[in-house]
Amino acid sequence: MLILSGKEVSKKIKEELKKEIDSYLAQGLRKPGLTVILVGNDPASQIYVRRKRETAENIGINSICVTLPQNTTEEELVETIKRFNEDENIDGILVQLPLPSHINTHRIIETIRPDKDVDGFHPENVGRLATGIGRGIIPCTPLGIWLMLKHYDIDVFGKDVVVVGASNIVGKPMSLVFLKDERATVTVCHKNTKDLSFHTKKADILVVAVGKPNLITADMVKEGVVVIDVGINRLESGKIVGDVDFENVKEKSYAITPVPGGVGPMTVVSLLVNTLHLYRLRHGFPPHPFAQI
Ligand code: NAD
């Protein structure tokens, strides 16, 4: 059984990205620029933002973190985004979700210029991913999972892939990545799925992105499955676990991601990949190979 170590894979990718940035700086080009905007003081969001920013800085990305108070108005946030939309030194803009409930998240997503939409949530980028028309931005978690599967030579062609969870952030774009070029046969399950284990048992590759500890147990998967656990859940004990009963499911798996140390680090590194991708396009360079699926 193979443990898919996002920690290891992301480390290798970061080293490559750092070398690439060093080479741009040696040519006299500016640093890639990333703006991360956080509204409010949600502790989990603060941790994610800090991690993203530190990792970006470590490889040579100029990262600006804007922290706005919880009572920031929608207009104020829109104006902040517009300022960075026009900033020549900024390649990527990320607004940390979830936003406070008085702010219309859809409007905020649509305010970010599609060519600076480093998270790939703008409908223009989602549309490009869905149709294959033009060059879009792949959302970070699905891109990270794709890069990890590639790293471990796990072929998806002709496979039965089951994605549990259908959010705009993970489940839906993940299913589109597998569906691209009609590679895999994709089933998407969600909270209204009648018989979850009927579907999960068919999976050659199972991606779970729900946010419920132990949702997937060993009796729900077949022998030889590849399991990608996206879930992040904090138990009362403080322990972080995924959505999959790791200890028992791993016995039946060909490969499985741990939590933590699996998908999480791949998501962060994909943010760096997408930032560099947008930087390259801004400078008239070819798209970043890691940002292509
Ligand atoms: P979400 O709440 O937006 O979506 C959850 C999805 O799960 C929905 O589609 C819902 O229908 C489905 N669902 C709920 N109960 C279900 C059930 N019993 N059976 C089947 N489907 C069910 O969540 P999200 O933003 O997609 O995140 C999902 C999980 O992944 C969370 O734990 C989140 O913290 C984690 N996450 C991790 C990373 C990472 O980098 N590791 C990135 C993003 C999200």
CSV table of C-alpha atoms and ligand atoms in Angstrom, one decimal:
chain,number,residue,atom,x,y,z
A,1,MET,CA,0.0,0.0,0.0
A,2,LEU,CA,1.2,3.4,-1.1
A,3,ILE,CA,0.9,6.5,1.1
A,4,LEU,CA,0.5,9.5,-1.2
A,5,SER,CA,2.6,12.0,0.6
A,6,GLY,CA,1.5,15.5,-0.4
A,7,LYS,CA,4.1,16.8,2.0
A,8,GLU,CA,6.9,15.1,0.0
A,9,VAL,CA,5.5,15.9,-3.5
A,10,SER,CA,4.8,19.5,-2.6
A,11,LYS,CA,8.4,19.9,-1.3
A,12,LYS,CA,9.8,18.8,-4.6
A,13,ILE,CA,7.5,21.1,-6.6
A,14,LYS,CA,8.4,24.0,-4.3
A,15,GLU,CA,12.1,23.5,-5.0
A,16,GLU,CA,11.4,23.6,-8.7
A,17,LEU,CA,9.3,26.7,-8.5
A,18,LYS,CA,11.9,28.5,-6.4
A,19,LYS,CA,14.6,27.7,-9.1
A,20,GLU,CA,12.2,29.0,-11.7
A,21,ILE,CA,11.6,32.3,-9.8
A,22,ASP,CA,15.4,32.7,-9.2
A,23,SER,CA,15.9,32.5,-13.0
A,24,TYR,CA,13.4,35.2,-13.6
A,25,LEU,CA,15.0,37.5,-11.0
A,26,ALA,CA,18.4,36.8,-12.6
A,27,GLN,CA,16.9,38.1,-15.9
A,28,GLY,CA,16.0,41.3,-14.1
A,29,LEU,CA,12.3,40.6,-14.0
A,30,ARG,CA,10.2,41.5,-11.0
A,31,LYS,CA,9.0,39.0,-8.4
A,32,PRO,CA,5.7,37.3,-8.9
A,33,GLY,CA,3.0,39.0,-6.8
A,34,LEU,CA,0.2,37.5,-4.8
A,35,THR,CA,-2.4,39.3,-2.8
A,36,VAL,CA,-4.3,37.3,-0.1
A,37,ILE,CA,-7.4,39.1,1.3
A,38,LEU,CA,-8.9,38.0,4.6
A,39,VAL,CA,-12.1,39.4,6.0
A,40,GLY,CA,-12.8,38.9,9.7
A,41,ASN,CA,-11.0,36.8,12.3
A,42,ASP,CA,-12.0,33.2,11.7
A,43,PRO,CA,-9.1,31.2,13.4
A,44,ALA,CA,-9.0,28.5,10.7
A,45,SER,CA,-8.9,31.1,7.9
A,46,GLN,CA,-6.1,33.0,9.7
A,47,ILE,CA,-4.0,29.8,9.8
A,48,TYR,CA,-4.7,29.0,6.1
A,49,VAL,CA,-3.8,32.6,5.1
A,50,ARG,CA,-0.6,32.6,7.1
A,51,ARG,CA,0.5,29.2,5.7
A,52,LYS,CA,-0.2,30.4,2.1
A,53,ARG,CA,1.7,33.6,2.6
A,54,GLU,CA,4.7,32.0,4.3
A,55,THR,CA,5.0,29.3,1.7
A,56,ALA,CA,4.8,31.9,-1.1
A,57,GLU,CA,7.4,34.1,0.5
A,58,ASN,CA,9.7,31.1,1.0
A,59,ILE,CA,10.0,30.5,-2.8
A,60,GLY,CA,10.4,34.2,-3.7
A,61,ILE,CA,6.8,35.3,-4.4
A,62,ASN,CA,6.0,38.8,-3.1
A,63,SER,CA,2.9,38.1,-1.0
A,64,ILE,CA,0.7,40.9,0.3
A,65,CYS,CA,-1.8,40.0,3.0
A,66,VAL,CA,-4.7,42.4,3.5
A,67,THR,CA,-6.7,41.8,6.7
A,68,LEU,CA,-10.0,43.6,6.9
A,69,PRO,CA,-12.3,43.7,9.9
A,70,GLN,CA,-15.4,41.5,10.2
A,71,ASN,CA,-17.7,44.6,9.7
A,72,THR,CA,-16.1,45.5,6.3
A,73,THR,CA,-18.8,46.3,3.8
A,74,GLU,CA,-19.2,44.6,0.5
A,75,GLU,CA,-18.4,47.9,-1.3
A,76,GLU,CA,-15.2,48.3,0.7
A,77,LEU,CA,-14.1,44.8,-0.2
A,78,VAL,CA,-15.0,45.3,-3.9
A,79,GLU,CA,-12.9,48.5,-3.9
A,80,THR,CA,-10.0,46.7,-2.3
A,81,ILE,CA,-10.1,44.0,-5.0
A,82,LYS,CA,-10.3,46.6,-7.8
A,83,ARG,CA,-7.2,48.3,-6.5
A,84,PHE,CA,-5.3,45.0,-6.9
A,85,ASN,CA,-7.0,44.3,-10.2
A,86,GLU,CA,-5.2,47.4,-11.5
A,87,ASP,CA,-1.9,46.8,-9.7
A,88,GLU,CA,0.8,45.9,-12.3
A,89,ASN,CA,2.9,44.1,-9.8
A,90,ILE,CA,0.2,41.7,-8.7
A,91,ASP,CA,-0.4,38.5,-10.7
A,92,GLY,CA,-2.8,36.7,-8.4
A,93,ILE,CA,-5.6,37.8,-6.1
A,94,LEU,CA,-7.2,35.4,-3.5
A,95,VAL,CA,-10.1,36.2,-1.2
A,96,GLN,CA,-10.1,33.7,1.6
A,97,LEU,CA,-13.5,32.0,1.9
A,98,PRO,CA,-15.9,31.8,3.7
A,99,LEU,CA,-16.8,35.5,3.8
A,100,PRO,CA,-19.0,37.0,6.5
A,101,SER,CA,-22.6,36.5,5.7
A,102,HIS,CA,-23.4,40.1,5.0
A,103,ILE,CA,-21.1,40.0,1.9
A,104,ASN,CA,-22.3,38.5,-1.4
A,105,THR,CA,-19.6,35.9,-2.1
A,106,HIS,CA,-20.7,35.5,-5.8
A,107,ARG,CA,-20.2,39.2,-6.4
A,108,ILE,CA,-16.8,39.1,-4.8
A,109,ILE,CA,-15.7,36.2,-6.9
A,110,GLU,CA,-16.9,38.0,-10.0
A,111,THR,CA,-15.0,41.2,-9.1
A,112,ILE,CA,-11.6,39.5,-9.3
A,113,ARG,CA,-10.2,39.9,-12.8
A,114,PRO,CA,-10.3,36.4,-14.5
A,115,ASP,CA,-6.6,36.8,-15.4
A,116,LYS,CA,-5.7,37.4,-11.8
A,117,ASP,CA,-8.1,34.8,-10.4
A,118,VAL,CA,-5.5,32.5,-8.8
A,119,ASP,CA,-8.2,30.3,-7.1
A,120,GLY,CA,-9.9,29.7,-10.4
A,121,PHE,CA,-13.4,30.4,-9.0
A,122,HIS,CA,-14.5,33.1,-11.4
A,123,PRO,CA,-17.2,31.8,-13.8
A,124,GLU,CA,-15.1,32.6,-16.8
A,125,ASN,CA,-12.4,30.2,-15.5
A,126,VAL,CA,-14.9,27.5,-14.4
A,127,GLY,CA,-16.5,27.8,-17.9
A,128,ARG,CA,-13.1,27.3,-19.6
A,129,LEU,CA,-12.4,24.2,-17.5
A,130,ALA,CA,-15.9,22.8,-18.2
A,131,THR,CA,-15.8,23.5,-22.0
A,132,GLY,CA,-12.1,23.2,-22.7
A,133,ILE,CA,-12.4,26.6,-24.5
A,134,GLY,CA,-9.3,28.7,-23.9
A,135,ARG,CA,-6.9,28.6,-21.1
A,136,GLY,CA,-8.4,28.8,-17.6
A,137,ILE,CA,-7.2,28.5,-14.1
A,138,ILE,CA,-7.7,25.2,-12.3
A,139,PRO,CA,-8.9,25.6,-8.7
A,140,CYS,CA,-6.0,24.8,-6.3
A,141,THR,CA,-7.3,21.6,-4.6
A,142,PRO,CA,-8.3,19.7,-7.7
A,143,LEU,CA,-5.0,20.9,-9.4
A,144,GLY,CA,-3.0,19.7,-6.4
A,145,ILE,CA,-4.7,16.3,-6.5
A,146,TRP,CA,-4.1,16.0,-10.2
A,147,LEU,CA,-0.4,16.8,-9.7
A,148,MET,CA,-0.1,14.2,-7.0
A,149,LEU,CA,-1.7,11.5,-9.1
A,150,LYS,CA,0.7,12.3,-11.9
A,151,HIS,CA,3.7,12.3,-9.5
A,152,TYR,CA,2.8,8.7,-8.4
A,153,ASP,CA,2.0,7.6,-12.0
A,154,ILE,CA,-1.6,6.8,-11.2
A,155,ASP,CA,-3.3,6.7,-14.6
A,156,VAL,CA,-7.0,7.8,-14.6
A,157,PHE,CA,-7.7,6.9,-18.2
A,158,GLY,CA,-10.8,4.7,-18.5
A,159,LYS,CA,-11.0,4.5,-14.7
A,160,ASP,CA,-14.2,4.7,-12.6
A,161,VAL,CA,-13.8,7.8,-10.5
A,162,VAL,CA,-16.2,8.7,-7.7
A,163,VAL,CA,-16.1,12.2,-6.2
A,164,VAL,CA,-18.0,12.6,-3.0
A,165,GLY,CA,-18.9,16.2,-2.4
A,166,ALA,CA,-20.1,18.7,-5.1
A,167,SER,CA,-18.9,22.1,-3.9
A,168,ASN,CA,-17.7,24.8,-6.3
A,169,ILE,CA,-14.3,24.7,-4.5
A,170,VAL,CA,-13.5,21.0,-4.6
A,171,GLY,CA,-16.1,18.5,-5.8
A,172,LYS,CA,-17.4,20.1,-9.0
A,173,PRO,CA,-14.0,21.3,-10.4
A,174,MET,CA,-12.5,18.0,-9.4
A,175,SER,CA,-15.1,16.1,-11.5
A,176,LEU,CA,-14.3,18.4,-14.4
A,177,VAL,CA,-10.6,17.7,-14.2
A,178,PHE,CA,-11.3,13.9,-14.4
A,179,LEU,CA,-13.8,14.5,-17.2
A,180,LYS,CA,-11.5,16.6,-19.3
A,181,ASP,CA,-10.8,14.9,-22.7
A,182,GLU,CA,-13.2,12.1,-21.6
A,183,ARG,CA,-10.5,10.5,-19.5
A,184,ALA,CA,-12.4,8.9,-16.7
A,185,THR,CA,-16.0,7.9,-16.0
A,186,VAL,CA,-17.0,10.3,-13.3
A,187,THR,CA,-19.7,9.9,-10.7
A,188,VAL,CA,-20.4,12.8,-8.3
A,189,CYS,CA,-22.1,12.1,-5.0
A,190,HIS,CA,-23.5,14.7,-2.6
A,191,LYS,CA,-25.8,15.0,0.4
A,192,ASN,CA,-28.8,13.9,-1.6
A,193,THR,CA,-27.2,10.8,-3.0
A,194,LYS,CA,-29.5,7.9,-2.2
A,195,ASP,CA,-27.0,5.1,-1.6
A,196,LEU,CA,-23.5,6.4,-1.2
A,197,SER,CA,-21.8,3.1,-0.7
A,198,PHE,CA,-23.4,1.7,-3.9
A,199,HIS,CA,-21.3,4.3,-5.8
A,200,THR,CA,-18.1,4.3,-3.7
A,201,LYS,CA,-17.8,0.5,-4.0
A,202,LYS,CA,-17.4,1.0,-7.8
A,203,ALA,CA,-14.6,3.5,-7.5
A,204,ASP,CA,-11.1,2.8,-8.9
A,205,ILE,CA,-10.3,6.3,-7.6
A,206,LEU,CA,-12.3,7.8,-4.8
A,207,VAL,CA,-12.0,11.4,-3.9
A,208,VAL,CA,-13.8,12.5,-0.7
A,209,ALA,CA,-14.5,16.2,0.0
A,210,VAL,CA,-17.3,16.5,2.5
A,211,GLY,CA,-16.1,17.4,6.0
A,212,LYS,CA,-17.4,14.5,8.0
A,213,PRO,CA,-15.0,12.2,10.0
A,214,ASN,CA,-15.4,8.5,9.1
A,215,LEU,CA,-17.9,9.1,6.3
A,216,ILE,CA,-16.1,6.4,4.3
A,217,THR,CA,-15.5,3.1,6.0
A,218,ALA,CA,-13.7,0.0,4.8
A,219,ASP,CA,-16.9,-1.8,3.8
A,220,MET,CA,-17.6,1.1,1.3
A,221,VAL,CA,-14.6,0.6,-0.9
A,222,LYS,CA,-13.3,-2.2,-3.1
A,223,GLU,CA,-9.9,-3.8,-3.0
A,224,GLY,CA,-7.2,-1.9,-4.8
A,225,VAL,CA,-8.9,1.5,-4.6
A,226,VAL,CA,-6.9,4.8,-4.7
A,227,VAL,CA,-8.3,7.0,-2.0
A,228,ILE,CA,-7.9,10.8,-1.9
A,229,ASP,CA,-9.2,12.3,1.3
A,230,VAL,CA,-9.7,16.0,1.1
A,231,GLY,CA,-11.6,16.4,4.3
A,232,ILE,CA,-10.2,18.4,7.2
A,233,ASN,CA,-12.0,17.8,10.6
A,234,ARG,CA,-10.8,18.8,14.0
A,235,LEU,CA,-12.0,16.3,16.6
A,236,GLU,CA,-12.8,17.3,20.2
A,237,SER,CA,-9.4,15.9,21.2
A,238,GLY,CA,-7.8,18.5,18.9
A,239,LYS,CA,-6.7,15.8,16.4
A,240,ILE,CA,-7.1,16.6,12.7
A,241,VAL,CA,-8.6,13.8,10.6
A,242,GLY,CA,-10.1,13.5,7.1
A,243,ASP,CA,-13.4,12.0,6.0
A,244,VAL,CA,-12.0,8.5,5.6
A,245,ASP,CA,-11.5,5.9,8.2
A,246,PHE,CA,-7.8,5.8,7.3
A,247,GLU,CA,-6.6,2.9,9.4
A,248,ASN,CA,-9.1,0.4,8.1
A,249,VAL,CA,-9.6,1.7,4.5
A,250,LYS,CA,-5.8,1.7,3.9
A,251,GLU,CA,-5.8,-2.1,4.3
A,252,LYS,CA,-7.9,-2.4,1.1
A,253,SER,CA,-6.3,0.4,-0.8
A,254,TYR,CA,-3.6,0.5,-3.5
A,255,ALA,CA,-2.8,4.0,-2.5
A,256,ILE,CA,-4.2,6.5,0.0
A,257,THR,CA,-3.6,10.1,1.2
A,258,PRO,CA,-3.0,10.8,4.9
A,259,VAL,CA,-4.6,13.7,6.8
A,260,PRO,CA,-2.7,15.8,7.5
A,261,GLY,CA,0.1,15.7,5.0
A,262,GLY,CA,-1.9,14.6,1.9
A,263,VAL,CA,-4.1,17.0,0.0
A,264,GLY,CA,-3.5,20.0,2.2
A,265,PRO,CA,0.1,20.7,1.2
A,266,MET,CA,-0.8,20.0,-2.5
A,267,THR,CA,-3.5,22.7,-2.3
A,268,VAL,CA,-1.0,25.3,-1.0
A,269,VAL,CA,1.7,24.4,-3.6
A,270,SER,CA,-1.0,24.7,-6.4
A,271,LEU,CA,-1.6,28.2,-5.3
A,272,LEU,CA,2.0,28.9,-6.0
A,273,VAL,CA,1.8,27.1,-9.3
A,274,ASN,CA,-1.2,29.2,-10.3
A,275,THR,CA,0.5,32.4,-9.2
A,276,LEU,CA,3.5,31.6,-11.4
A,277,HIS,CA,1.3,30.5,-14.2
A,278,LEU,CA,-0.5,33.9,-14.2
A,279,TYR,CA,2.9,35.7,-13.9
A,280,ARG,CA,4.2,33.9,-16.9
A,281,LEU,CA,1.1,34.7,-19.0
A,282,ARG,CA,1.4,38.4,-17.9
A,283,HIS,CA,5.0,38.4,-19.2
A,284,GLY,CA,4.1,36.7,-22.5
A,285,PHE,CA,5.7,33.4,-21.5
A,286,PRO,CA,4.1,30.0,-22.2
A,287,PRO,CA,1.7,28.7,-19.7
A,288,HIS,CA,3.1,26.9,-16.7
A,289,PRO,CA,3.4,23.2,-17.4
A,290,PHE,CA,2.2,22.3,-13.8
A,291,ALA,CA,-0.9,24.5,-14.2
A,292,GLN,CA,-2.1,22.4,-17.2
A,293,ILE,CA,-4.1,19.3,-16.8
B,1,NAD,P1,-18.8,22.2,1.4
B,1,NAD,O1,-19.4,22.2,2.7
B,1,NAD,O2,-18.9,23.4,0.5
B,1,NAD,O3,-19.4,20.9,0.5
B,1,NAD,C1,-19.6,19.7,1.1
B,1,NAD,C2,-20.1,18.7,0.1
B,1,NAD,O4,-20.4,17.5,0.8
B,1,NAD,C3,-21.5,19.2,-0.4
B,1,NAD,O5,-21.5,18.9,-1.8
B,1,NAD,C4,-22.5,18.2,0.3
B,1,NAD,O6,-23.6,17.9,-0.5
B,1,NAD,C5,-21.7,17.0,0.5
B,1,NAD,N1,-22.2,16.1,1.6
B,1,NAD,C6,-22.5,16.5,2.8
B,1,NAD,N2,-22.9,15.5,3.5
B,1,NAD,C7,-22.8,14.4,2.7
B,1,NAD,C8,-23.0,13.0,2.9
B,1,NAD,N3,-23.4,12.5,4.1
B,1,NAD,N4,-22.7,12.2,1.9
B,1,NAD,C9,-22.2,12.6,0.7
B,1,NAD,N5,-22.0,14.0,0.5
B,1,NAD,C10,-22.3,14.8,1.5
B,1,NAD,O7,-17.3,21.7,1.6
B,1,NAD,P2,-15.9,22.0,0.8
B,1,NAD,O8,-15.5,23.4,0.8
B,1,NAD,O9,-16.0,21.3,-0.5
B,1,NAD,O10,-14.9,21.1,1.7
B,1,NAD,C11,-15.1,19.8,2.0
B,1,NAD,C12,-14.1,19.3,3.0
B,1,NAD,O11,-12.8,19.5,2.4
B,1,NAD,C13,-14.0,20.2,4.3
B,1,NAD,O12,-13.7,19.3,5.4
B,1,NAD,C14,-12.9,21.2,4.1
B,1,NAD,O13,-12.3,21.6,5.2
B,1,NAD,C15,-12.0,20.3,3.2
B,1,NAD,N6,-11.1,21.1,2.3
B,1,NAD,C16,-9.8,20.7,2.4
B,1,NAD,C17,-8.9,21.3,1.5
B,1,NAD,C18,-7.5,20.8,1.5
B,1,NAD,O14,-6.7,21.5,0.9
B,1,NAD,N7,-7.2,19.7,2.1
B,1,NAD,C19,-9.3,22.3,0.6
B,1,NAD,C20,-10.7,22.6,0.6
B,1,NAD,C21,-11.6,22.0,1.5
